[in-house]
Amino acid sequence: MIEKELRDKIIAMVHREVVPAIGCTEPMCVALCTAKATEKLGCRPEKIEALLSANILKNAMGVGIPGTGMLGLPIAIALGAIIGKSDYQLEVLKDLTPSTLEEGKMFIAENRISIKQKEDISEKLYVEIICTAGDKKASSVIAGGHTRFIDDEKCLSGKAGKSIESSVNSPASDMDVPLNLRLVYDFAMTTPLDEISFIQEARTYNMNAAREALKGNYGHNLGKSIERPLSKGIFGDSIYCHIISRTASACDVRMGGAMIPVMSNSGSGNQGICATNPVCVYAKENENTEEELIRALMLSHLTAIYIKQSLGKLSALCGCVVASIGSSCGITYLMGGDYGRICSSVKNMIANLTGMICDGAKPSCSLKITSGVSTALLSALLAMEGKCVSSSEGIVDDDVDKSIHNLTSIGADAMCKTDEMILNIMTTK
């Protein structure tokens, strides 16, 4: 068993990375930063300037803002100033009412908000909010993590690029435990159950989101469509059908802007859903024990956290790839797979999904989630059959951790030009 001190550090890291969120995390991050700057100002701002990294802009442009029926950053910023509370973290807008929504719309109509790309910053997750009222001014900065406030003076000193690089540009925070897959597996398998049972909250949040989606019309209604007679004729009434339906449904409701919280992973609600719902549905229909479900959920979520340590919070690589690798590990374990089989499922995933681009948060993310989950199931099944993509094929290496770092180096480094092209296409069409 892993020593208690190390277990405690890993548990603290999971608590930091697996948290409730309402709506897409990028606009909520901007709303959170706005709320903090407004609190510092001490009154409602007359003007708000938002300076954002390209990846924040990309992920926040086309997604619904919960409870508003509106898309994108202006309403998120306005409401962050009007009703936001920084103590709520990524649930910053949960006090929204119809009257405050109208106030937010008026704030936008009066042209009080300016949104620009921060040009002199290399950090991919960067939000700087400057609020003014009369001769009063206050600012706040989030960088390196969706709820990570950093020293404003350091960031506004005119040396933002160097300052950010030295403090947060390393994908893994200095508060994190450097992980590898063996440590992830051993932690999930051997830690006393009472220390990790909190991960069941992810099931409570994310399966509830899937159920709520079936009661209304959200996004592209992909989850509901999979449950309809035409789809049943294609997919059948199978575990596979149920897994992709429950996962896509939760994404539908989140991307559709419903005021329904989900449990996120590494700053992404969709990653939290993708790391949770496939594992929960499989465990229920396979009649796994509660202990097996808890350990599978921890394995899934911690695998995603591990991969994001070297990939970074935001990248050109779709986060569903990362979370689907986690869920494939969890499902392989629930199928009775050992560490060797789990390594095989990871390699099988990397052989297939590497290169799926992130072109922002939007309703069609549910389509990408189903692609990831489908591959997760296929990879687990192949692993249980003793089949594994070999090191002679593509970017897969004999060493599973090297395979993971091959994936993340492509997503974090080689796809930077891709990221620029994606944003250019999105902002000029």
mmCIF file with all atom_site columns, C-alpha atoms in Angstrom, residues 196-395:
data_model
loop_
_atom_site.group_PDB
_atom_site.id
_atom_site.type_symbol
_atom_site.label_atom_id
_atom_site.label_alt_id
_atom_site.label_comp_id
_atom_site.label_asym_id
_atom_site.label_entity_id
_atom_site.label_seq_id
_atom_site.pdbx_PDB_ins_code
_atom_site.Cartn_x
_atom_site.Cartn_y
_atom_site.Cartn_z
_atom_site.occupancy
_atom_site.B_iso_or_equiv
_atom_site.pdbx_formal_charge
_atom_site.auth_seq_id
_atom_site.auth_comp_id
_atom_site.auth_asym_id
_atom_site.auth_atom_id
_atom_site.pdbx_PDB_model_num
ATOM 1   C CA . ILE A 1 196 ? -11.541 7.589   -1.727  1.00 0.00 ? 196 ILE A CA 1
ATOM 2   C CA . SER A 1 197 ? -15.302 7.012   -1.472  1.00 0.00 ? 197 SER A CA 1
ATOM 3   C CA . PHE A 1 198 ? -15.846 10.750  -2.025  1.00 0.00 ? 198 PHE A CA 1
ATOM 4   C CA . ILE A 1 199 ? -15.336 10.095  -5.752  1.00 0.00 ? 199 ILE A CA 1
ATOM 5   C CA . GLN A 1 200 ? -18.913 8.753   -5.791  1.00 0.00 ? 200 GLN A CA 1
ATOM 6   C CA . GLU A 1 201 ? -20.040 12.387  -5.816  1.00 0.00 ? 201 GLU A CA 1
ATOM 7   C CA . ALA A 1 202 ? -19.006 12.409  -9.476  1.00 0.00 ? 202 ALA A CA 1
ATOM 8   C CA . ARG A 1 203 ? -21.591 9.682   -10.127 1.00 0.00 ? 203 ARG A CA 1
ATOM 9   C CA . THR A 1 204 ? -24.271 11.635  -8.238  1.00 0.00 ? 204 THR A CA 1
ATOM 10  C CA . TYR A 1 205 ? -23.681 14.829  -10.226 1.00 0.00 ? 205 TYR A CA 1
ATOM 11  C CA . ASN A 1 206 ? -23.015 13.438  -13.682 1.00 0.00 ? 206 ASN A CA 1
ATOM 12  C CA . MET A 1 207 ? -25.598 10.673  -13.826 1.00 0.00 ? 207 MET A CA 1
ATOM 13  C CA . ASN A 1 208 ? -28.170 13.180  -12.556 1.00 0.00 ? 208 ASN A CA 1
ATOM 14  C CA . ALA A 1 209 ? -27.235 15.476  -15.448 1.00 0.00 ? 209 ALA A CA 1
ATOM 15  C CA . ALA A 1 210 ? -27.845 12.588  -17.855 1.00 0.00 ? 210 ALA A CA 1
ATOM 16  C CA . ARG A 1 211 ? -31.296 11.936  -16.356 1.00 0.00 ? 211 ARG A CA 1
ATOM 17  C CA . GLU A 1 212 ? -32.239 15.624  -16.485 1.00 0.00 ? 212 GLU A CA 1
ATOM 18  C CA . ALA A 1 213 ? -31.270 15.801  -20.153 1.00 0.00 ? 213 ALA A CA 1
ATOM 19  C CA . LEU A 1 214 ? -33.951 13.265  -21.038 1.00 0.00 ? 214 LEU A CA 1
ATOM 20  C CA . LYS A 1 215 ? -36.640 15.600  -19.629 1.00 0.00 ? 215 LYS A CA 1
ATOM 21  C CA . GLY A 1 216 ? -36.009 18.453  -22.075 1.00 0.00 ? 216 GLY A CA 1
ATOM 22  C CA . ASN A 1 217 ? -34.353 19.511  -25.298 1.00 0.00 ? 217 ASN A CA 1
ATOM 23  C CA . TYR A 1 218 ? -30.699 20.447  -24.969 1.00 0.00 ? 218 TYR A CA 1
ATOM 24  C CA . GLY A 1 219 ? -28.024 20.949  -27.583 1.00 0.00 ? 219 GLY A CA 1
ATOM 25  C CA . HIS A 1 220 ? -28.375 18.431  -30.361 1.00 0.00 ? 220 HIS A CA 1
ATOM 26  C CA . ASN A 1 221 ? -30.279 15.946  -28.172 1.00 0.00 ? 221 ASN A CA 1
ATOM 27  C CA . LEU A 1 222 ? -27.777 13.256  -29.127 1.00 0.00 ? 222 LEU A CA 1
ATOM 28  C CA . GLY A 1 223 ? -28.309 11.296  -25.924 1.00 0.00 ? 223 GLY A CA 1
ATOM 29  C CA . LYS A 1 224 ? -32.084 11.188  -26.436 1.00 0.00 ? 224 LYS A CA 1
ATOM 30  C CA . SER A 1 225 ? -31.670 10.319  -30.114 1.00 0.00 ? 225 SER A CA 1
ATOM 31  C CA . ILE A 1 226 ? -29.642 7.232   -29.226 1.00 0.00 ? 226 ILE A CA 1
ATOM 32  C CA . GLU A 1 227 ? -32.588 6.014   -27.106 1.00 0.00 ? 227 GLU A CA 1
ATOM 33  C CA . ARG A 1 228 ? -35.161 6.332   -29.910 1.00 0.00 ? 228 ARG A CA 1
ATOM 34  C CA . PRO A 1 229 ? -36.543 3.351   -31.891 1.00 0.00 ? 229 PRO A CA 1
ATOM 35  C CA . LEU A 1 230 ? -34.509 4.111   -35.032 1.00 0.00 ? 230 LEU A CA 1
ATOM 36  C CA . SER A 1 231 ? -31.296 4.114   -33.017 1.00 0.00 ? 231 SER A CA 1
ATOM 37  C CA . LYS A 1 232 ? -32.278 0.991   -31.080 1.00 0.00 ? 232 LYS A CA 1
ATOM 38  C CA . GLY A 1 233 ? -32.570 -0.743  -34.439 1.00 0.00 ? 233 GLY A CA 1
ATOM 39  C CA . ILE A 1 234 ? -28.921 0.118   -35.070 1.00 0.00 ? 234 ILE A CA 1
ATOM 40  C CA . PHE A 1 235 ? -27.339 -0.098  -31.604 1.00 0.00 ? 235 PHE A CA 1
ATOM 41  C CA . GLY A 1 236 ? -29.800 -2.457  -29.902 1.00 0.00 ? 236 GLY A CA 1
ATOM 42  C CA . ASP A 1 237 ? -30.815 -2.222  -26.257 1.00 0.00 ? 237 ASP A CA 1
ATOM 43  C CA . SER A 1 238 ? -27.259 -2.887  -25.117 1.00 0.00 ? 238 SER A CA 1
ATOM 44  C CA . ILE A 1 239 ? -24.730 -1.771  -22.520 1.00 0.00 ? 239 ILE A CA 1
ATOM 45  C CA . TYR A 1 240 ? -22.937 0.010   -25.360 1.00 0.00 ? 240 TYR A CA 1
ATOM 46  C CA . CYS A 1 241 ? -26.094 1.922   -26.282 1.00 0.00 ? 241 CYS A CA 1
ATOM 47  C CA . HIS A 1 242 ? -26.760 2.872   -22.654 1.00 0.00 ? 242 HIS A CA 1
ATOM 48  C CA . ILE A 1 243 ? -23.193 4.022   -22.064 1.00 0.00 ? 243 ILE A CA 1
ATOM 49  C CA . ILE A 1 244 ? -23.002 6.384   -25.021 1.00 0.00 ? 244 ILE A CA 1
ATOM 50  C CA . SER A 1 245 ? -26.553 7.640   -24.404 1.00 0.00 ? 245 SER A CA 1
ATOM 51  C CA . ARG A 1 246 ? -25.982 8.531   -20.725 1.00 0.00 ? 246 ARG A CA 1
ATOM 52  C CA . THR A 1 247 ? -22.636 10.131  -21.495 1.00 0.00 ? 247 THR A CA 1
ATOM 53  C CA . ALA A 1 248 ? -23.862 12.146  -24.484 1.00 0.00 ? 248 ALA A CA 1
ATOM 54  C CA . SER A 1 249 ? -26.998 13.233  -22.577 1.00 0.00 ? 249 SER A CA 1
ATOM 55  C CA . ALA A 1 250 ? -24.987 14.770  -19.759 1.00 0.00 ? 250 ALA A CA 1
ATOM 56  C CA . CYS A 1 251 ? -22.898 16.635  -22.330 1.00 0.00 ? 251 CYS A CA 1
ATOM 57  C CA . ASP A 1 252 ? -26.064 17.794  -24.134 1.00 0.00 ? 252 ASP A CA 1
ATOM 58  C CA . VAL A 1 253 ? -27.506 19.344  -20.989 1.00 0.00 ? 253 VAL A CA 1
ATOM 59  C CA . ARG A 1 254 ? -24.218 20.989  -20.028 1.00 0.00 ? 254 ARG A CA 1
ATOM 60  C CA . MET A 1 255 ? -23.418 22.441  -23.448 1.00 0.00 ? 255 MET A CA 1
ATOM 61  C CA . GLY A 1 256 ? -27.069 23.464  -23.844 1.00 0.00 ? 256 GLY A CA 1
ATOM 62  C CA . GLY A 1 257 ? -26.752 25.943  -20.982 1.00 0.00 ? 257 GLY A CA 1
ATOM 63  C CA . ALA A 1 258 ? -28.899 24.276  -18.307 1.00 0.00 ? 258 ALA A CA 1
ATOM 64  C CA . MET A 1 259 ? -28.483 25.315  -14.666 1.00 0.00 ? 259 MET A CA 1
ATOM 65  C CA . ILE A 1 260 ? -27.457 21.771  -13.765 1.00 0.00 ? 260 ILE A CA 1
ATOM 66  C CA . PRO A 1 261 ? -24.064 21.211  -12.128 1.00 0.00 ? 261 PRO A CA 1
ATOM 67  C CA . VAL A 1 262 ? -21.685 18.468  -13.231 1.00 0.00 ? 262 VAL A CA 1
ATOM 68  C CA . MET A 1 263 ? -18.516 17.171  -11.624 1.00 0.00 ? 263 MET A CA 1
ATOM 69  C CA . SER A 1 264 ? -15.576 18.373  -13.689 1.00 0.00 ? 264 SER A CA 1
ATOM 70  C CA . ASN A 1 265 ? -12.096 16.920  -14.105 1.00 0.00 ? 265 ASN A CA 1
ATOM 71  C CA . SER A 1 266 ? -9.009  19.105  -14.623 1.00 0.00 ? 266 SER A CA 1
ATOM 72  C CA . GLY A 1 267 ? -11.185 22.139  -15.274 1.00 0.00 ? 267 GLY A CA 1
ATOM 73  C CA . SER A 1 268 ? -13.522 20.517  -17.809 1.00 0.00 ? 268 SER A CA 1
ATOM 74  C CA . GLY A 1 269 ? -17.090 19.389  -17.222 1.00 0.00 ? 269 GLY A CA 1
ATOM 75  C CA . ASN A 1 270 ? -17.081 17.271  -20.369 1.00 0.00 ? 270 ASN A CA 1
ATOM 76  C CA . GLN A 1 271 ? -13.935 15.510  -19.185 1.00 0.00 ? 271 GLN A CA 1
ATOM 77  C CA . GLY A 1 272 ? -15.597 14.889  -15.831 1.00 0.00 ? 272 GLY A CA 1
ATOM 78  C CA . ILE A 1 273 ? -18.655 13.423  -17.550 1.00 0.00 ? 273 ILE A CA 1
ATOM 79  C CA . CYS A 1 274 ? -16.536 11.295  -19.867 1.00 0.00 ? 274 CYS A CA 1
ATOM 80  C CA . ALA A 1 275 ? -14.458 9.940   -16.972 1.00 0.00 ? 275 ALA A CA 1
ATOM 81  C CA . THR A 1 276 ? -17.582 9.139   -14.936 1.00 0.00 ? 276 THR A CA 1
ATOM 82  C CA . ASN A 1 277 ? -20.698 8.051   -16.815 1.00 0.00 ? 277 ASN A CA 1
ATOM 83  C CA . PRO A 1 278 ? -19.280 5.219   -18.961 1.00 0.00 ? 278 PRO A CA 1
ATOM 84  C CA . VAL A 1 279 ? -17.780 3.657   -15.820 1.00 0.00 ? 279 VAL A CA 1
ATOM 85  C CA . CYS A 1 280 ? -21.005 4.039   -13.808 1.00 0.00 ? 280 CYS A CA 1
ATOM 86  C CA . VAL A 1 281 ? -23.265 2.590   -16.493 1.00 0.00 ? 281 VAL A CA 1
ATOM 87  C CA . TYR A 1 282 ? -20.948 -0.358  -17.127 1.00 0.00 ? 282 TYR A CA 1
ATOM 88  C CA . ALA A 1 283 ? -20.609 -1.104  -13.403 1.00 0.00 ? 283 ALA A CA 1
ATOM 89  C CA . LYS A 1 284 ? -24.384 -1.082  -12.915 1.00 0.00 ? 284 LYS A CA 1
ATOM 90  C CA . GLU A 1 285 ? -25.171 -3.326  -15.870 1.00 0.00 ? 285 GLU A CA 1
ATOM 91  C CA . ASN A 1 286 ? -22.223 -5.629  -15.207 1.00 0.00 ? 286 ASN A CA 1
ATOM 92  C CA . GLU A 1 287 ? -23.336 -5.896  -11.544 1.00 0.00 ? 287 GLU A CA 1
ATOM 93  C CA . ASN A 1 288 ? -20.005 -4.847  -10.115 1.00 0.00 ? 288 ASN A CA 1
ATOM 94  C CA . THR A 1 289 ? -19.769 -4.175  -6.392  1.00 0.00 ? 289 THR A CA 1
ATOM 95  C CA . GLU A 1 290 ? -19.800 -0.693  -4.866  1.00 0.00 ? 290 GLU A CA 1
ATOM 96  C CA . GLU A 1 291 ? -16.134 -1.040  -3.977  1.00 0.00 ? 291 GLU A CA 1
ATOM 97  C CA . GLU A 1 292 ? -15.264 -1.963  -7.562  1.00 0.00 ? 292 GLU A CA 1
ATOM 98  C CA . LEU A 1 293 ? -17.181 1.081   -8.830  1.00 0.00 ? 293 LEU A CA 1
ATOM 99  C CA . ILE A 1 294 ? -15.385 3.424   -6.411  1.00 0.00 ? 294 ILE A CA 1
ATOM 100 C CA . ARG A 1 295 ? -11.977 2.078   -7.398  1.00 0.00 ? 295 ARG A CA 1
ATOM 101 C CA . ALA A 1 296 ? -12.856 2.210   -11.109 1.00 0.00 ? 296 ALA A CA 1
ATOM 102 C CA . LEU A 1 297 ? -14.013 5.826   -10.823 1.00 0.00 ? 297 LEU A CA 1
ATOM 103 C CA . MET A 1 298 ? -10.841 6.809   -8.993  1.00 0.00 ? 298 MET A CA 1
ATOM 104 C CA . LEU A 1 299 ? -8.733  4.995   -11.586 1.00 0.00 ? 299 LEU A CA 1
ATOM 105 C CA . SER A 1 300 ? -10.579 6.784   -14.406 1.00 0.00 ? 300 SER A CA 1
ATOM 106 C CA . HIS A 1 301 ? -10.421 10.278  -12.910 1.00 0.00 ? 301 HIS A CA 1
ATOM 107 C CA . LEU A 1 302 ? -6.829  10.011  -11.692 1.00 0.00 ? 302 LEU A CA 1
ATOM 108 C CA . THR A 1 303 ? -5.673  8.693   -15.082 1.00 0.00 ? 303 THR A CA 1
ATOM 109 C CA . ALA A 1 304 ? -7.191  11.786  -16.709 1.00 0.00 ? 304 ALA A CA 1
ATOM 110 C CA . ILE A 1 305 ? -5.483  14.027  -14.137 1.00 0.00 ? 305 ILE A CA 1
ATOM 111 C CA . TYR A 1 306 ? -2.166  12.278  -14.819 1.00 0.00 ? 306 TYR A CA 1
ATOM 112 C CA . ILE A 1 307 ? -2.399  12.804  -18.588 1.00 0.00 ? 307 ILE A CA 1
ATOM 113 C CA . LYS A 1 308 ? -3.346  16.460  -18.142 1.00 0.00 ? 308 LYS A CA 1
ATOM 114 C CA . GLN A 1 309 ? -0.206  17.013  -16.043 1.00 0.00 ? 309 GLN A CA 1
ATOM 115 C CA . SER A 1 310 ? 1.886   16.894  -19.207 1.00 0.00 ? 310 SER A CA 1
ATOM 116 C CA . LEU A 1 311 ? -0.774  18.038  -21.685 1.00 0.00 ? 311 LEU A CA 1
ATOM 117 C CA . GLY A 1 312 ? -1.813  21.179  -19.820 1.00 0.00 ? 312 GLY A CA 1
ATOM 118 C CA . LYS A 1 313 ? -5.298  22.424  -18.938 1.00 0.00 ? 313 LYS A CA 1
ATOM 119 C CA . LEU A 1 314 ? -6.049  23.646  -22.469 1.00 0.00 ? 314 LEU A CA 1
ATOM 120 C CA . SER A 1 315 ? -4.631  22.488  -25.782 1.00 0.00 ? 315 SER A CA 1
ATOM 121 C CA . ALA A 1 316 ? -5.507  21.783  -29.404 1.00 0.00 ? 316 ALA A CA 1
ATOM 122 C CA . LEU A 1 317 ? -6.194  18.157  -28.405 1.00 0.00 ? 317 LEU A CA 1
ATOM 123 C CA . CYS A 1 318 ? -9.807  17.415  -27.478 1.00 0.00 ? 318 CYS A CA 1
ATOM 124 C CA . GLY A 1 319 ? -10.036 16.731  -23.731 1.00 0.00 ? 319 GLY A CA 1
ATOM 125 C CA . CYS A 1 320 ? -12.469 13.891  -24.374 1.00 0.00 ? 320 CYS A CA 1
ATOM 126 C CA . VAL A 1 321 ? -9.518  11.888  -25.672 1.00 0.00 ? 321 VAL A CA 1
ATOM 127 C CA . VAL A 1 322 ? -7.879  12.196  -22.251 1.00 0.00 ? 322 VAL A CA 1
ATOM 128 C CA . ALA A 1 323 ? -11.019 11.413  -20.249 1.00 0.00 ? 323 ALA A CA 1
ATOM 129 C CA . SER A 1 324 ? -11.933 8.492   -22.523 1.00 0.00 ? 324 SER A CA 1
ATOM 130 C CA . ILE A 1 325 ? -8.543  6.938   -21.809 1.00 0.00 ? 325 ILE A CA 1
ATOM 131 C CA . GLY A 1 326 ? -9.452  7.192   -18.128 1.00 0.00 ? 326 GLY A CA 1
ATOM 132 C CA . SER A 1 327 ? -12.847 5.583   -18.616 1.00 0.00 ? 327 SER A CA 1
ATOM 133 C CA . SER A 1 328 ? -11.304 2.818   -20.708 1.00 0.00 ? 328 SER A CA 1
ATOM 134 C CA . CYS A 1 329 ? -8.976  2.032   -17.789 1.00 0.00 ? 329 CYS A CA 1
ATOM 135 C CA . GLY A 1 330 ? -11.910 2.007   -15.374 1.00 0.00 ? 330 GLY A CA 1
ATOM 136 C CA . ILE A 1 331 ? -14.006 -0.251  -17.596 1.00 0.00 ? 331 ILE A CA 1
ATOM 137 C CA . THR A 1 332 ? -11.081 -2.623  -18.195 1.00 0.00 ? 332 THR A CA 1
ATOM 138 C CA . TYR A 1 333 ? -10.726 -2.992  -14.416 1.00 0.00 ? 333 TYR A CA 1
ATOM 139 C CA . LEU A 1 334 ? -14.477 -3.622  -14.067 1.00 0.00 ? 334 LEU A CA 1
ATOM 140 C CA . MET A 1 335 ? -14.164 -6.333  -16.721 1.00 0.00 ? 335 MET A CA 1
ATOM 141 C CA . GLY A 1 336 ? -11.624 -8.041  -14.472 1.00 0.00 ? 336 GLY A CA 1
ATOM 142 C CA . GLY A 1 337 ? -8.511  -6.623  -16.079 1.00 0.00 ? 337 GLY A CA 1
ATOM 143 C CA . ASP A 1 338 ? -5.200  -6.340  -14.229 1.00 0.00 ? 338 ASP A CA 1
ATOM 144 C CA . TYR A 1 339 ? -2.525  -3.661  -14.611 1.00 0.00 ? 339 TYR A CA 1
ATOM 145 C CA . GLY A 1 340 ? -1.165  -5.250  -17.788 1.00 0.00 ? 340 GLY A CA 1
ATOM 146 C CA . ARG A 1 341 ? -4.595  -5.259  -19.430 1.00 0.00 ? 341 ARG A CA 1
ATOM 147 C CA . ILE A 1 342 ? -5.134  -1.627  -18.368 1.00 0.00 ? 342 ILE A CA 1
ATOM 148 C CA . CYS A 1 343 ? -1.822  -0.646  -19.983 1.00 0.00 ? 343 CYS A CA 1
ATOM 149 C CA . SER A 1 344 ? -3.028  -2.354  -23.151 1.00 0.00 ? 344 SER A CA 1
ATOM 150 C CA . SER A 1 345 ? -6.275  -0.397  -23.141 1.00 0.00 ? 345 SER A CA 1
ATOM 151 C CA . VAL A 1 346 ? -4.320  2.872   -22.823 1.00 0.00 ? 346 VAL A CA 1
ATOM 152 C CA . LYS A 1 347 ? -2.097  1.987   -25.771 1.00 0.00 ? 347 LYS A CA 1
ATOM 153 C CA . ASN A 1 348 ? -5.126  0.950   -27.838 1.00 0.00 ? 348 ASN A CA 1
ATOM 154 C CA . MET A 1 349 ? -6.734  4.321   -27.119 1.00 0.00 ? 349 MET A CA 1
ATOM 155 C CA . ILE A 1 350 ? -3.618  6.281   -28.086 1.00 0.00 ? 350 ILE A CA 1
ATOM 156 C CA . ALA A 1 351 ? -3.333  4.318   -31.335 1.00 0.00 ? 351 ALA A CA 1
ATOM 157 C CA . ASN A 1 352 ? -6.822  5.473   -32.367 1.00 0.00 ? 352 ASN A CA 1
ATOM 158 C CA . LEU A 1 353 ? -7.833  8.894   -31.030 1.00 0.00 ? 353 LEU A CA 1
ATOM 159 C CA . THR A 1 354 ? -4.589  10.897  -31.088 1.00 0.00 ? 354 THR A CA 1
ATOM 160 C CA . GLY A 1 355 ? -5.089  14.116  -33.039 1.00 0.00 ? 355 GLY A CA 1
ATOM 161 C CA . MET A 1 356 ? -8.798  14.759  -32.432 1.00 0.00 ? 356 MET A CA 1
ATOM 162 C CA . ILE A 1 357 ? -8.915  18.550  -32.378 1.00 0.00 ? 357 ILE A CA 1
ATOM 163 C CA . CYS A 1 358 ? -10.583 20.835  -29.864 1.00 0.00 ? 358 CYS A CA 1
ATOM 164 C CA . ASP A 1 359 ? -12.478 23.528  -31.772 1.00 0.00 ? 359 ASP A CA 1
ATOM 165 C CA . GLY A 1 360 ? -14.121 25.074  -28.743 1.00 0.00 ? 360 GLY A CA 1
ATOM 166 C CA . ALA A 1 361 ? -16.886 24.147  -26.333 1.00 0.00 ? 361 ALA A CA 1
ATOM 167 C CA . LYS A 1 362 ? -20.224 23.797  -28.106 1.00 0.00 ? 362 LYS A CA 1
ATOM 168 C CA . PRO A 1 363 ? -23.313 21.533  -28.343 1.00 0.00 ? 363 PRO A CA 1
ATOM 169 C CA . SER A 1 364 ? -21.622 19.211  -30.851 1.00 0.00 ? 364 SER A CA 1
ATOM 170 C CA . CYS A 1 365 ? -19.069 18.216  -28.186 1.00 0.00 ? 365 CYS A CA 1
ATOM 171 C CA . SER A 1 366 ? -21.509 15.374  -27.466 1.00 0.00 ? 366 SER A CA 1
ATOM 172 C CA . LEU A 1 367 ? -20.530 13.864  -30.827 1.00 0.00 ? 367 LEU A CA 1
ATOM 173 C CA . LYS A 1 368 ? -16.860 13.878  -29.851 1.00 0.00 ? 368 LYS A CA 1
ATOM 174 C CA . ILE A 1 369 ? -17.688 12.389  -26.473 1.00 0.00 ? 369 ILE A CA 1
ATOM 175 C CA . THR A 1 370 ? -19.461 9.457   -28.129 1.00 0.00 ? 370 THR A CA 1
ATOM 176 C CA . SER A 1 371 ? -16.432 8.907   -30.365 1.00 0.00 ? 371 SER A CA 1
ATOM 177 C CA . GLY A 1 372 ? -14.179 8.801   -27.318 1.00 0.00 ? 372 GLY A CA 1
ATOM 178 C CA . VAL A 1 373 ? -16.465 6.520   -25.311 1.00 0.00 ? 373 VAL A CA 1
ATOM 179 C CA . SER A 1 374 ? -16.956 4.134   -28.226 1.00 0.00 ? 374 SER A CA 1
ATOM 180 C CA . THR A 1 375 ? -13.204 3.821   -28.578 1.00 0.00 ? 375 THR A CA 1
ATOM 181 C CA . ALA A 1 376 ? -12.856 3.370   -24.813 1.00 0.00 ? 376 ALA A CA 1
ATOM 182 C CA . LEU A 1 377 ? -15.122 0.329   -24.931 1.00 0.00 ? 377 LEU A CA 1
ATOM 183 C CA . LEU A 1 378 ? -13.394 -1.141  -27.978 1.00 0.00 ? 378 LEU A CA 1
ATOM 184 C CA . SER A 1 379 ? -9.975  -0.598  -26.398 1.00 0.00 ? 379 SER A CA 1
ATOM 185 C CA . ALA A 1 380 ? -11.059 -2.297  -23.180 1.00 0.00 ? 380 ALA A CA 1
ATOM 186 C CA . LEU A 1 381 ? -12.522 -5.263  -25.051 1.00 0.00 ? 381 LEU A CA 1
ATOM 187 C CA . LEU A 1 382 ? -9.353  -5.685  -27.117 1.00 0.00 ? 382 LEU A CA 1
ATOM 188 C CA . ALA A 1 383 ? -7.226  -5.493  -23.973 1.00 0.00 ? 383 ALA A CA 1
ATOM 189 C CA . MET A 1 384 ? -9.318  -8.182  -22.282 1.00 0.00 ? 384 MET A CA 1
ATOM 190 C CA . GLU A 1 385 ? -8.812  -10.360 -25.363 1.00 0.00 ? 385 GLU A CA 1
ATOM 191 C CA . GLY A 1 386 ? -5.068  -9.950  -24.886 1.00 0.00 ? 386 GLY A CA 1
ATOM 192 C CA . LYS A 1 387 ? -4.749  -7.671  -27.905 1.00 0.00 ? 387 LYS A CA 1
ATOM 193 C CA . CYS A 1 388 ? -2.587  -4.550  -27.725 1.00 0.00 ? 388 CYS A CA 1
ATOM 194 C CA . VAL A 1 389 ? -1.235  -2.189  -30.359 1.00 0.00 ? 389 VAL A CA 1
ATOM 195 C CA . SER A 1 390 ? 2.501   -2.813  -30.607 1.00 0.00 ? 390 SER A CA 1
ATOM 196 C CA . SER A 1 391 ? 5.431   -0.405  -30.527 1.00 0.00 ? 391 SER A CA 1
ATOM 197 C CA . SER A 1 392 ? 5.942   -0.951  -34.247 1.00 0.00 ? 392 SER A CA 1
ATOM 198 C CA . GLU A 1 393 ? 2.652   0.831   -34.885 1.00 0.00 ? 393 GLU A CA 1
ATOM 199 C CA . GLY A 1 394 ? 2.529   4.618   -34.947 1.00 0.00 ? 394 GLY A CA 1
ATOM 200 C CA . ILE A 1 395 ? 3.309   6.588   -31.781 1.00 0.00 ? 395 ILE A CA 1
#
